[in-house]
XYZ file of C-alpha atoms in Angstrom:
338
model
C -64.373 54.821 -59.767
C -65.903 54.964 -56.344
C -65.410 58.658 -55.808
C -68.844 60.354 -55.735
C -69.102 63.773 -57.762
C -72.848 64.747 -56.791
C -75.766 64.019 -54.976
C -78.735 65.040 -57.329
C -81.509 63.254 -54.870
C -82.039 61.336 -52.296
C -82.358 57.926 -53.863
C -79.482 58.948 -56.411
C -75.285 59.069 -56.595
C -73.903 59.462 -59.224
C -70.027 58.873 -60.034
C -68.152 60.745 -62.688
C -68.474 57.526 -64.797
C -72.252 57.966 -65.911
C -72.700 55.810 -68.664
C -71.750 52.922 -66.084
C -74.542 50.418 -64.754
C -76.117 52.374 -62.039
C -76.100 50.645 -58.603
C -79.429 50.524 -57.643
C -80.354 47.854 -60.456
C -78.775 45.108 -58.587
C -80.646 42.970 -56.085
C -79.072 40.005 -54.100
C -75.870 38.255 -55.552
C -76.992 35.894 -58.546
C -74.118 33.242 -58.537
C -71.506 32.027 -56.927
C -67.438 31.946 -57.000
C -64.969 29.776 -55.669
C -62.563 31.462 -53.014
C -59.448 29.152 -54.308
C -59.607 29.746 -58.074
C -60.655 33.501 -57.841
C -58.203 34.471 -54.849
C -55.610 31.612 -54.730
C -55.862 30.611 -51.915
C -56.328 27.369 -50.338
C -59.712 27.071 -48.605
C -61.984 26.551 -51.295
C -65.583 28.221 -49.831
C -68.156 29.444 -52.325
C -68.672 32.893 -51.904
C -71.377 35.293 -53.288
C -71.089 37.173 -56.444
C -72.368 39.637 -59.018
C -72.473 39.028 -62.509
C -72.402 42.771 -63.871
C -70.601 45.491 -62.781
C -72.030 48.395 -61.588
C -70.760 52.117 -61.194
C -69.283 51.603 -57.659
C -67.668 48.504 -58.577
C -63.620 48.735 -57.787
C -61.036 48.425 -60.530
C -59.372 45.084 -60.543
C -55.463 45.394 -59.955
C -54.308 42.194 -61.752
C -50.919 42.217 -59.663
C -52.830 42.098 -56.310
C -51.599 39.553 -54.130
C -54.084 37.836 -51.490
C -52.926 37.713 -47.571
C -54.655 34.280 -46.603
C -56.270 34.972 -43.228
C -57.213 38.463 -44.216
C -58.809 37.128 -47.262
C -61.009 34.245 -45.493
C -61.753 36.983 -42.954
C -63.139 39.773 -45.553
C -65.043 36.289 -47.702
C -66.718 35.491 -44.364
C -67.885 39.479 -44.258
C -69.347 39.106 -47.697
C -70.424 36.034 -47.355
C -72.310 35.726 -43.984
C -73.011 39.552 -43.236
C -70.426 39.839 -40.881
C -68.860 42.928 -39.535
C -65.188 42.935 -40.120
C -62.594 45.230 -38.694
C -59.039 44.841 -40.622
C -55.942 46.405 -38.415
C -52.008 46.703 -38.612
C -49.577 48.920 -39.783
C -49.899 51.703 -42.448
C -49.078 50.915 -46.076
C -49.890 46.847 -46.002
C -53.167 47.318 -48.142
C -55.958 46.993 -45.609
C -58.084 49.047 -47.825
C -56.968 47.664 -51.011
C -57.723 44.113 -49.937
C -60.953 44.821 -49.275
C -61.769 46.908 -52.368
C -59.892 43.895 -54.073
C -61.727 41.171 -53.210
C -64.983 43.304 -53.875
C -63.720 44.099 -57.616
C -63.348 40.467 -58.095
C -67.122 39.645 -56.670
C -68.415 42.561 -58.624
C -69.693 43.904 -55.545
C -70.527 47.761 -55.247
C -67.768 49.489 -52.611
C -67.503 52.733 -51.040
C -65.220 54.276 -48.982
C -65.038 56.877 -46.571
C -62.154 58.519 -44.742
C -63.126 59.350 -41.060
C -60.723 62.426 -41.029
C -61.706 65.258 -38.550
C -63.691 66.954 -40.591
C -66.427 63.915 -41.468
C -69.424 65.072 -39.050
C -72.467 63.108 -38.370
C -74.203 65.300 -40.970
C -71.782 64.145 -43.613
C -73.105 61.056 -43.005
C -76.856 60.999 -42.213
C -77.666 64.248 -44.329
C -78.817 67.591 -44.011
C -81.607 70.091 -45.377
C -80.747 71.648 -48.268
C -81.987 74.099 -50.458
C -82.994 73.503 -53.885
C -85.342 74.629 -57.268
C -88.946 73.037 -57.673
C -91.026 74.261 -60.129
C -89.024 77.759 -60.384
C -89.491 77.774 -56.207
C -86.685 77.478 -53.590
C -87.667 74.940 -51.223
C -85.906 73.239 -48.329
C -85.949 69.350 -48.329
C -83.824 66.546 -46.749
C -80.344 65.270 -48.525
C -80.026 61.994 -47.108
C -75.980 61.239 -46.819
C -73.899 58.650 -48.251
C -74.832 56.219 -44.824
C -78.349 56.192 -45.617
C -77.515 55.895 -49.284
C -75.161 52.800 -48.947
C -77.619 50.945 -46.068
C -80.560 50.827 -48.790
C -77.922 49.608 -51.277
C -76.222 46.323 -52.176
C -73.104 47.760 -51.198
C -69.961 47.105 -49.398
C -69.272 50.130 -46.774
C -65.453 50.708 -45.904
C -64.614 53.404 -43.202
C -60.870 54.102 -43.457
C -59.265 55.172 -40.182
C -61.595 53.966 -37.967
C -59.709 55.144 -35.365
C -59.423 58.665 -36.048
C -63.200 59.309 -36.368
C -64.888 61.724 -34.098
C -67.044 60.108 -31.056
C -70.484 61.891 -32.217
C -69.769 60.212 -35.778
C -68.959 57.260 -33.811
C -72.078 56.882 -32.242
C -73.618 57.263 -35.749
C -72.010 53.923 -36.852
C -72.837 52.350 -33.725
C -76.209 52.231 -34.684
C -75.810 50.019 -37.837
C -72.890 47.825 -36.908
C -75.520 45.339 -35.944
C -76.395 42.854 -38.747
C -79.809 43.797 -38.628
C -78.634 47.636 -37.260
C -81.467 49.850 -38.732
C -80.643 53.379 -38.779
C -83.470 55.847 -37.610
C -83.783 59.584 -39.185
C -84.625 61.671 -36.569
C -85.178 64.405 -38.961
C -87.508 62.462 -41.001
C -89.421 60.469 -38.569
C -88.519 57.559 -40.856
C -86.267 54.275 -39.990
C -83.827 53.199 -42.966
C -83.600 48.765 -42.789
C -80.275 48.090 -44.321
C -80.959 46.275 -47.965
C -79.791 42.182 -47.435
C -76.851 42.501 -49.684
C -75.281 45.598 -47.351
C -71.772 45.080 -46.131
C -69.647 47.199 -43.123
C -66.408 46.899 -43.166
C -63.239 49.185 -41.251
C -59.379 49.621 -41.020
C -57.800 51.052 -38.329
C -54.092 51.392 -37.439
C -54.929 50.611 -33.298
C -57.372 48.121 -32.214
C -59.215 50.786 -30.184
C -57.007 51.175 -27.299
C -55.379 54.314 -28.752
C -51.686 54.767 -30.215
C -49.264 52.561 -28.293
C -46.449 53.034 -30.604
C -46.218 57.103 -31.114
C -46.649 55.975 -34.997
C -50.261 57.202 -35.443
C -50.947 60.518 -33.648
C -54.579 61.765 -34.312
C -55.969 58.109 -33.378
C -58.250 57.410 -30.150
C -59.710 54.995 -27.988
C -62.786 53.542 -29.224
C -65.749 52.753 -26.756
C -65.395 49.013 -25.945
C -68.991 48.579 -26.334
C -68.405 49.754 -30.150
C -65.530 47.510 -30.090
C -67.341 44.418 -29.330
C -70.056 44.394 -32.268
C -67.085 44.029 -34.728
C -68.059 40.275 -35.478
C -64.461 39.630 -36.905
C -61.333 41.791 -36.403
C -58.600 40.393 -38.743
C -54.453 41.816 -38.473
C -52.755 42.439 -41.520
C -49.288 43.396 -40.866
C -45.865 43.333 -42.614
C -45.904 40.104 -45.424
C -42.922 37.295 -45.465
C -39.958 39.025 -47.596
C -40.984 36.575 -50.445
C -44.528 38.030 -50.931
C -43.533 41.406 -50.513
C -41.345 41.264 -53.509
C -43.593 39.309 -55.144
C -46.177 42.267 -54.840
C -43.521 45.139 -55.433
C -42.490 43.081 -58.850
C -45.884 42.486 -59.452
C -47.055 46.639 -59.226
C -44.006 47.810 -61.525
C -44.541 44.923 -63.964
C -41.117 43.565 -63.920
C -40.635 40.386 -65.458
C -39.852 37.103 -63.980
C -36.460 36.729 -66.193
C -35.264 40.311 -64.969
C -32.978 39.000 -62.598
C -31.431 42.184 -61.810
C -34.344 43.840 -61.144
C -35.704 41.365 -58.836
C -32.504 41.087 -56.697
C -32.735 45.145 -56.148
C -36.168 44.430 -54.983
C -35.256 41.540 -52.673
C -32.809 43.920 -51.284
C -35.167 46.900 -51.061
C -37.365 44.915 -48.893
C -34.718 43.581 -46.721
C -34.266 47.102 -46.005
C -37.182 47.758 -45.083
C -37.290 44.719 -42.774
C -34.288 46.209 -41.188
C -36.209 49.390 -40.289
C -39.145 47.354 -38.690
C -36.592 45.536 -36.826
C -34.965 48.695 -35.674
C -38.063 50.279 -34.603
C -39.348 46.883 -33.236
C -36.148 47.506 -30.806
C -36.455 51.320 -30.192
C -33.357 52.209 -32.432
C -35.511 53.956 -34.894
C -38.963 55.642 -34.897
C -39.619 55.564 -38.692
C -40.927 52.446 -40.580
C -40.769 51.480 -43.945
C -43.691 50.183 -45.147
C -44.227 48.469 -48.044
C -46.109 51.294 -49.896
C -42.666 53.404 -48.868
C -41.054 50.529 -50.799
C -42.626 50.756 -53.959
C -42.773 54.353 -54.012
C -38.685 53.820 -53.789
C -38.678 51.525 -56.738
C -41.126 53.968 -58.907
C -38.948 57.317 -57.622
C -35.854 54.909 -59.090
C -37.030 55.015 -62.143
C -37.990 58.260 -62.195
C -34.361 59.656 -61.509
C -32.293 56.346 -62.500
C -30.303 56.479 -58.953
C -31.291 54.373 -56.123
C -29.305 56.019 -53.384
C -30.838 59.407 -54.440
C -34.682 57.570 -54.839
C -33.869 56.508 -51.333
C -33.265 60.016 -49.822
C -36.044 61.529 -51.297
C -38.591 58.600 -50.479
C -37.359 57.528 -46.899
C -34.671 58.918 -45.344
C -35.439 62.596 -45.413
C -38.313 61.422 -43.159
C -36.587 60.251 -40.824
C -35.057 62.218 -37.291
C -31.635 63.649 -38.150
C -30.368 61.612 -35.135
C -31.479 58.536 -36.950
C -30.579 59.177 -40.233
C -27.409 57.454 -39.370
C -28.547 53.902 -38.452
C -30.897 54.128 -41.507
C -28.015 54.970 -43.533
C -25.860 51.980 -41.919
C -29.321 49.591 -43.079
C -28.823 50.593 -46.620
C -25.103 50.088 -46.209
C -25.890 46.413 -45.183
C -28.160 45.734 -48.161
C -26.496 47.512 -50.927
C -22.753 48.047 -49.578
C -22.953 51.743 -50.347
C -23.842 55.031 -48.785
C -27.193 56.418 -49.585
C -25.445 60.067 -48.704
C -23.144 61.303 -51.114
C-alpha cells in the first residue's frame, strides 16, 4: 500500500490507489486509543491515533501477534516522538511490527530499504526536466525524506546497517527530535511536521556482522547510534507465540489438532536449527519467515519432506545437511531425504 508509483510535484506523493484519501489532509492525531485493547499488551498507555485512514496507512493483518516489549518501545516512538531502532535476527517481523502498529493507529507509514543503490540524491531529491507551458525547464524534485518530514508520516529505514556512508550522514541530520533538514540546492530549511516519526530496523547493532549471517552490513558511526533514543531487540519468540503466529497466518482453526501439532513440530525443528547455530554446529538458521514458507509450500505440494527440502534444506551447506536432516528426524520420526 505504501509503494510509490509516481512523484508528480514536490509537494505531492501518490500511490497506485489514486482514490484513497491523501495524506496531506491530516493534521495532528485527533484521538487516543488504549494500548491494552488495541495491541493486547499488559501496559495500558494511551496512544495518539487518527480517525481516518489515508493512502499511506498500511493494511491491517488481523492475525498479527505483537511482542510486548517491542510494542511498548515502538508505541513510545509514536506517542512521544522518540527515535526507535528495532534490531534482531532476520525473519522475526521487525518491519512488519512497526507497520502493523501504524496500521492500527491509522498513521501513514513509508518504508525505504537502504540497499546499496539508495543514494543521497534518492533521499534528498534532484533536478529534473519538466514541461511548463510547452517549454522544457529544470526544477528541483524533492525526494522521499523531505516529503516524509513535511507530513504526518512514520518513516521506516529497513536494513539500516547496510546503508551507504553518504546516505547515513544525510539521515543523521534528522535523527534528533527537532532535527531540521537543510536543502543546500534550494537554500531552504525543512522543519519536521509535529507528527513525523522515524524508525529503523537492523540485523546488527551498528558494530558490524559478528555472526557471518549478514554480509553487506557495516559498522555504524557511534555518534549516529547515540542519536537513537530507543533500541529494541526482537529475536525469535517462545514456541507457543511462534506457533500462534503461524497458525494465524495460515488460518488454521483451533480445533484442527493435527495441523496445529504439525506446526508445533515445525517450530521445534526451527528451534533446533537456532540452537545448532548458537553452538556452532550449522551456519544457517531457520527463521519464522522460513517456517511460514515451509507450511505454505507443504500446502502446495502436499508433501512435508519435499517442502522442507525446497524451503530450507537446499539452502544449507552440503556438509551440514546431515545435521539438519537429523533435526528433521527427531521432530518427525522420518528422513527428509528420499
